[in-house]
CSV table of C-alpha atoms and ligand atoms in Angstrom, one decimal:
chain,number,residue,atom,x,y,z
A,1,MET,CA,0.0,0.1,0.0
A,2,ARG,CA,1.1,3.6,-0.7
A,3,PHE,CA,0.4,6.6,1.5
A,4,LEU,CA,1.0,10.4,1.2
A,5,VAL,CA,1.9,12.2,4.3
A,6,ILE,CA,0.9,16.0,4.0
A,7,GLU,CA,2.6,18.0,6.8
A,8,ASP,CA,4.7,21.1,6.7
A,9,GLU,CA,6.5,20.4,9.9
A,10,PRO,CA,9.4,18.0,9.0
A,11,SER,CA,10.0,16.9,12.7
A,12,ILE,CA,6.5,15.4,12.5
A,13,ARG,CA,6.4,14.3,8.9
A,14,ARG,CA,9.7,12.6,8.7
A,15,PRO,CA,9.5,10.2,11.6
A,16,LEU,CA,5.9,9.4,10.7
A,17,ALA,CA,6.8,8.5,7.1
A,18,ALA,CA,9.9,6.6,8.4
A,19,SER,CA,7.8,4.5,10.7
A,20,LEU,CA,5.3,3.6,8.0
A,21,ARG,CA,8.2,2.7,5.6
A,22,GLU,CA,9.7,0.5,8.2
A,23,VAL,CA,6.8,-1.9,8.1
A,24,GLY,CA,6.9,-2.0,4.4
A,25,TYR,CA,4.4,0.6,3.2
A,26,ALA,CA,5.4,3.0,0.3
A,27,VAL,CA,5.2,6.6,1.5
A,28,ASP,CA,5.5,10.0,-0.2
A,29,GLU,CA,5.8,13.3,1.6
A,30,ALA,CA,4.4,16.6,0.8
A,31,GLY,CA,5.1,19.8,2.8
A,32,SER,CA,2.3,21.9,1.3
A,33,ALA,CA,-1.2,21.7,-0.1
A,34,ALA,CA,0.0,22.6,-3.6
A,35,GLN,CA,2.6,19.8,-3.6
A,36,ALA,CA,-0.1,17.3,-2.1
A,37,ARG,CA,-2.5,18.2,-4.7
A,38,GLU,CA,-0.1,17.3,-7.5
A,39,LEU,CA,0.9,14.0,-6.0
A,40,ALA,CA,-2.6,12.9,-4.9
A,41,THR,CA,-3.9,13.3,-8.5
A,42,SER,CA,-0.9,11.4,-9.9
A,43,PHE,CA,-0.6,8.2,-7.8
A,44,PRO,CA,-3.0,5.6,-6.5
A,45,TYR,CA,-2.7,6.2,-2.8
A,46,ASP,CA,-4.5,4.0,-0.4
A,47,ALA,CA,-4.8,6.8,2.1
A,48,LEU,CA,-3.8,10.4,2.8
A,49,MET,CA,-2.6,11.8,6.1
A,50,VAL,CA,-3.5,15.5,6.1
A,51,ASP,CA,-2.2,18.1,8.5
A,52,VAL,CA,-5.0,20.7,9.0
A,53,GLY,CA,-2.7,23.9,9.2
A,54,LEU,CA,-0.6,23.8,6.0
A,55,PRO,CA,1.5,26.9,4.8
A,56,GLU,CA,-1.4,27.9,2.6
A,57,GLY,CA,-3.5,28.8,5.6
A,58,PRO,CA,-4.8,27.9,9.0
A,59,GLN,CA,-7.6,25.5,7.6
A,60,SER,CA,-5.9,24.7,4.3
A,61,GLY,CA,-6.0,20.9,5.0
A,62,PHE,CA,-9.8,21.1,5.0
A,63,GLU,CA,-9.7,23.0,1.7
A,64,LEU,CA,-7.3,20.7,0.2
A,65,VAL,CA,-9.5,17.6,1.0
A,66,ARG,CA,-12.7,19.3,-0.2
A,67,GLY,CA,-10.8,20.0,-3.5
A,68,LEU,CA,-9.8,16.5,-3.9
A,69,ARG,CA,-13.2,15.2,-3.2
A,70,GLU,CA,-14.7,17.6,-5.7
A,71,GLN,CA,-12.2,16.2,-8.3
A,72,GLY,CA,-13.7,12.6,-7.6
A,73,LEU,CA,-10.7,11.4,-5.4
A,74,LYS,CA,-12.1,8.7,-3.0
A,75,MET,CA,-9.1,7.5,-1.0
A,76,PRO,CA,-9.5,7.6,2.8
A,77,VAL,CA,-8.3,10.8,4.6
A,78,LEU,CA,-6.9,10.9,8.1
A,79,TYR,CA,-6.4,14.3,9.5
A,80,LEU,CA,-3.3,15.1,11.8
A,81,THR,CA,-4.1,18.2,13.8
A,82,ALA,CA,-3.2,20.2,16.8
A,83,ARG,CA,-6.7,21.5,17.0
A,84,ASP,CA,-9.2,19.2,18.9
A,85,ALA,CA,-12.2,21.5,19.1
A,86,VAL,CA,-15.4,19.6,18.3
A,87,GLU,CA,-16.3,22.3,15.6
A,88,ASP,CA,-13.1,21.6,13.8
A,89,ARG,CA,-13.6,17.9,13.8
A,90,ILE,CA,-17.1,18.3,12.4
A,91,GLU,CA,-15.8,20.8,9.7
A,92,GLY,CA,-13.0,18.4,8.8
A,93,LEU,CA,-15.3,15.3,8.5
A,94,ASP,CA,-17.8,17.3,6.4
A,95,ALA,CA,-15.0,18.5,4.2
A,96,GLY,CA,-14.5,14.8,3.2
A,97,GLY,CA,-12.1,13.5,5.7
A,98,ASP,CA,-12.8,10.0,7.4
A,99,ASP,CA,-10.9,10.2,10.6
A,100,TYR,CA,-9.0,12.5,13.0
A,101,LEU,CA,-5.9,12.2,15.1
A,102,VAL,CA,-4.9,15.0,17.5
A,103,LYS,CA,-1.2,15.7,17.9
A,104,PRO,CA,0.9,14.5,19.6
A,105,PHE,CA,-0.2,11.1,18.4
A,106,HIS,CA,1.3,7.6,19.0
A,107,LEU,CA,2.8,6.1,15.7
A,108,GLY,CA,1.2,2.8,16.5
A,109,GLU,CA,-2.1,4.4,16.7
A,110,VAL,CA,-1.6,6.0,13.3
A,111,GLN,CA,-0.8,2.6,11.9
A,112,ALA,CA,-3.9,1.0,13.5
A,113,ARG,CA,-6.2,3.9,12.1
A,114,LEU,CA,-4.7,3.3,8.7
A,115,ARG,CA,-5.4,-0.4,8.8
A,116,ALA,CA,-9.0,0.4,9.8
A,117,LEU,CA,-9.3,3.0,7.1
A,118,THR,CA,-7.8,0.8,4.4
A,119,ARG,CA,-9.6,-2.5,5.3
A,120,ARG,CA,-12.7,-1.4,3.6
A,121,GLY,CA,-10.8,-0.8,0.3
A,122,ARG,CA,-10.3,-4.8,0.2
A,123,ALA,CA,-12.6,-7.2,-1.5
A,124,GLU,CA,-13.0,-9.0,2.0
A,125,PRO,CA,-12.6,-6.6,4.9
A,126,GLN,CA,-11.6,-9.2,7.5
A,127,SER,CA,-8.3,-8.9,9.3
A,128,SER,CA,-7.0,-12.1,7.7
A,129,LEU,CA,-7.4,-14.1,4.5
A,130,HIS,CA,-7.3,-17.9,4.1
A,131,TRP,CA,-6.2,-19.5,0.8
A,132,ARG,CA,-5.3,-23.3,0.7
A,133,ASP,CA,-2.7,-23.8,3.4
A,134,LEU,CA,-1.8,-20.1,3.5
A,135,LYS,CA,-3.1,-17.5,5.9
A,136,PHE,CA,-2.5,-13.8,5.4
A,137,ASP,CA,-2.7,-11.7,8.6
A,138,TRP,CA,-3.1,-8.1,7.6
A,139,THR,CA,-2.7,-6.8,11.1
A,140,ALA,CA,0.4,-8.5,12.0
A,141,ARG,CA,1.7,-8.3,8.4
A,142,ALA,CA,2.7,-11.9,8.4
A,143,VAL,CA,1.9,-15.0,6.2
A,144,TYR,CA,1.5,-18.4,7.6
A,145,LYS,CA,2.0,-21.6,5.6
A,146,ALA,CA,0.5,-24.8,7.1
A,147,GLY,CA,0.7,-22.8,10.4
A,148,GLU,CA,4.3,-21.9,10.1
A,149,ARG,CA,5.2,-18.2,9.8
A,150,MET,CA,7.0,-17.5,6.6
A,151,ALA,CA,10.0,-15.1,6.4
A,152,LEU,CA,9.0,-12.4,4.0
A,153,THR,CA,10.6,-9.1,3.5
A,154,ALA,CA,8.4,-6.1,4.1
A,155,LYS,CA,8.3,-5.4,0.4
A,156,GLU,CA,7.4,-9.1,-0.5
A,157,PHE,CA,4.6,-8.8,2.0
A,158,ALA,CA,3.5,-5.3,0.5
A,159,LEU,CA,3.4,-6.9,-3.0
A,160,ILE,CA,1.3,-9.9,-1.9
A,161,GLU,CA,-0.9,-7.6,0.1
A,162,VAL,CA,-2.0,-5.6,-3.0
A,163,LEU,CA,-2.6,-8.7,-5.2
A,164,ALA,CA,-4.4,-10.7,-2.3
A,165,SER,CA,-6.7,-7.8,-1.4
A,166,HIS,CA,-8.6,-8.3,-4.6
A,167,PRO,CA,-8.3,-11.9,-5.7
A,168,GLY,CA,-8.7,-12.5,-9.4
A,169,ARG,CA,-8.0,-8.8,-10.2
A,170,VAL,CA,-5.1,-8.5,-12.7
A,171,TYR,CA,-2.4,-5.7,-12.0
A,172,THR,CA,-0.1,-4.6,-14.5
A,173,ARG,CA,3.6,-4.3,-13.8
A,174,GLU,CA,3.3,-0.4,-13.7
A,175,GLU,CA,0.3,-0.6,-11.3
A,176,LEU,CA,2.2,-2.7,-8.9
A,177,ILE,CA,5.2,-0.5,-8.9
A,178,ASP,CA,2.9,2.5,-8.3
A,179,ARG,CA,1.3,0.8,-5.4
A,180,VAL,CA,4.2,-0.9,-3.7
A,181,TRP,CA,7.0,1.5,-4.2
A,182,ASP,CA,7.1,5.2,-3.5
A,183,GLY,CA,8.6,8.2,-5.4
A,184,ARG,CA,12.1,7.7,-3.9
A,185,PHE,CA,12.5,4.4,-5.7
A,186,GLU,CA,13.9,4.2,-9.2
A,187,ALA,CA,12.1,1.2,-10.7
A,188,GLU,CA,14.3,-1.3,-12.3
A,189,SER,CA,12.7,-3.1,-15.1
A,190,ASN,CA,12.7,-6.5,-13.5
A,191,VAL,CA,11.8,-5.5,-9.8
A,192,VAL,CA,8.4,-7.0,-9.9
A,193,GLU,CA,9.4,-10.1,-11.6
A,194,THR,CA,12.1,-10.6,-8.9
A,195,TYR,CA,9.6,-10.2,-6.1
A,196,VAL,CA,7.1,-12.5,-7.7
A,197,ARG,CA,9.8,-15.1,-8.1
A,198,ASN,CA,10.6,-14.7,-4.3
A,199,LEU,CA,7.0,-15.0,-3.3
A,200,ARG,CA,6.5,-18.2,-5.5
A,201,ARG,CA,9.6,-19.8,-3.9
A,202,LYS,CA,8.4,-19.0,-0.3
A,203,LEU,CA,4.7,-19.5,-0.6
A,204,GLY,CA,4.3,-21.9,-3.7
A,205,ASP,CA,4.1,-21.4,-7.4
A,206,GLU,CA,0.4,-20.9,-7.6
A,207,VAL,CA,0.3,-17.9,-5.1
A,208,VAL,CA,0.9,-15.4,-8.0
A,209,LYS,CA,-0.7,-16.1,-11.4
A,210,THR,CA,1.0,-14.7,-14.5
A,211,MET,CA,-1.5,-13.4,-17.0
A,212,ARG,CA,0.6,-13.3,-20.2
A,213,GLY,CA,0.8,-9.9,-21.7
A,214,LEU,CA,-1.5,-8.4,-18.9
A,215,GLY,CA,0.2,-8.7,-15.5
A,216,TYR,CA,-0.3,-10.6,-12.4
A,217,SER,CA,-3.2,-11.7,-10.1
A,218,PHE,CA,-3.8,-13.6,-6.9
A,219,PRO,CA,-6.0,-16.7,-7.5
A,220,GLU,CA,-9.7,-16.3,-6.8
A,221,VAL,CA,-10.5,-17.5,-3.3
A,222,GLU,CA,-11.9,-21.1,-3.5
B,1,CA,CA1,1.2,22.5,10.1
């Protein structure tokens, strides 16, 4: 999954982005509403984290979200804010936001809120998925094969998470790169192929299907 952190204060933005990358998410950073608008309309983010007071003005986070919703963007929005007045919460939610975290926040809580917000974007909103002898635990970010925890890297997990969130859906190589890697990554031509090969070696050949000329998919759940 790929997130966009929109926050003008680097001492908040950077550790937040780093903590999310550490667990394998792709994360882009924006320091202004203008930069955020450009990124949010260019990449398929799974959620946005939006500081309410951006350099453009005291409530520019709300305005940003209102504008993105008017453009038809549907990704979940989590506000990060120093304000905790109830009027602000109401305004923010009415502007098109989905949830609120008041600073200072706990990084673990940010991750839990993001899991909750992105769960509804999956074909099956449960916290785990069973397929043959595999169990995908979306909360622990772990895969078990016949009950044994498999050693996947964070990026291997991130790739299978995208595919398995929509069994049967075919993703092109470019779509997978856009969803699993962030803007800091210079995509090498064979990166997806390499990760697919690793996943098959660890989880079994059939865990990722190659649709020749189209892309990759996770098998339909039986
Ligand atoms: Ca701010």
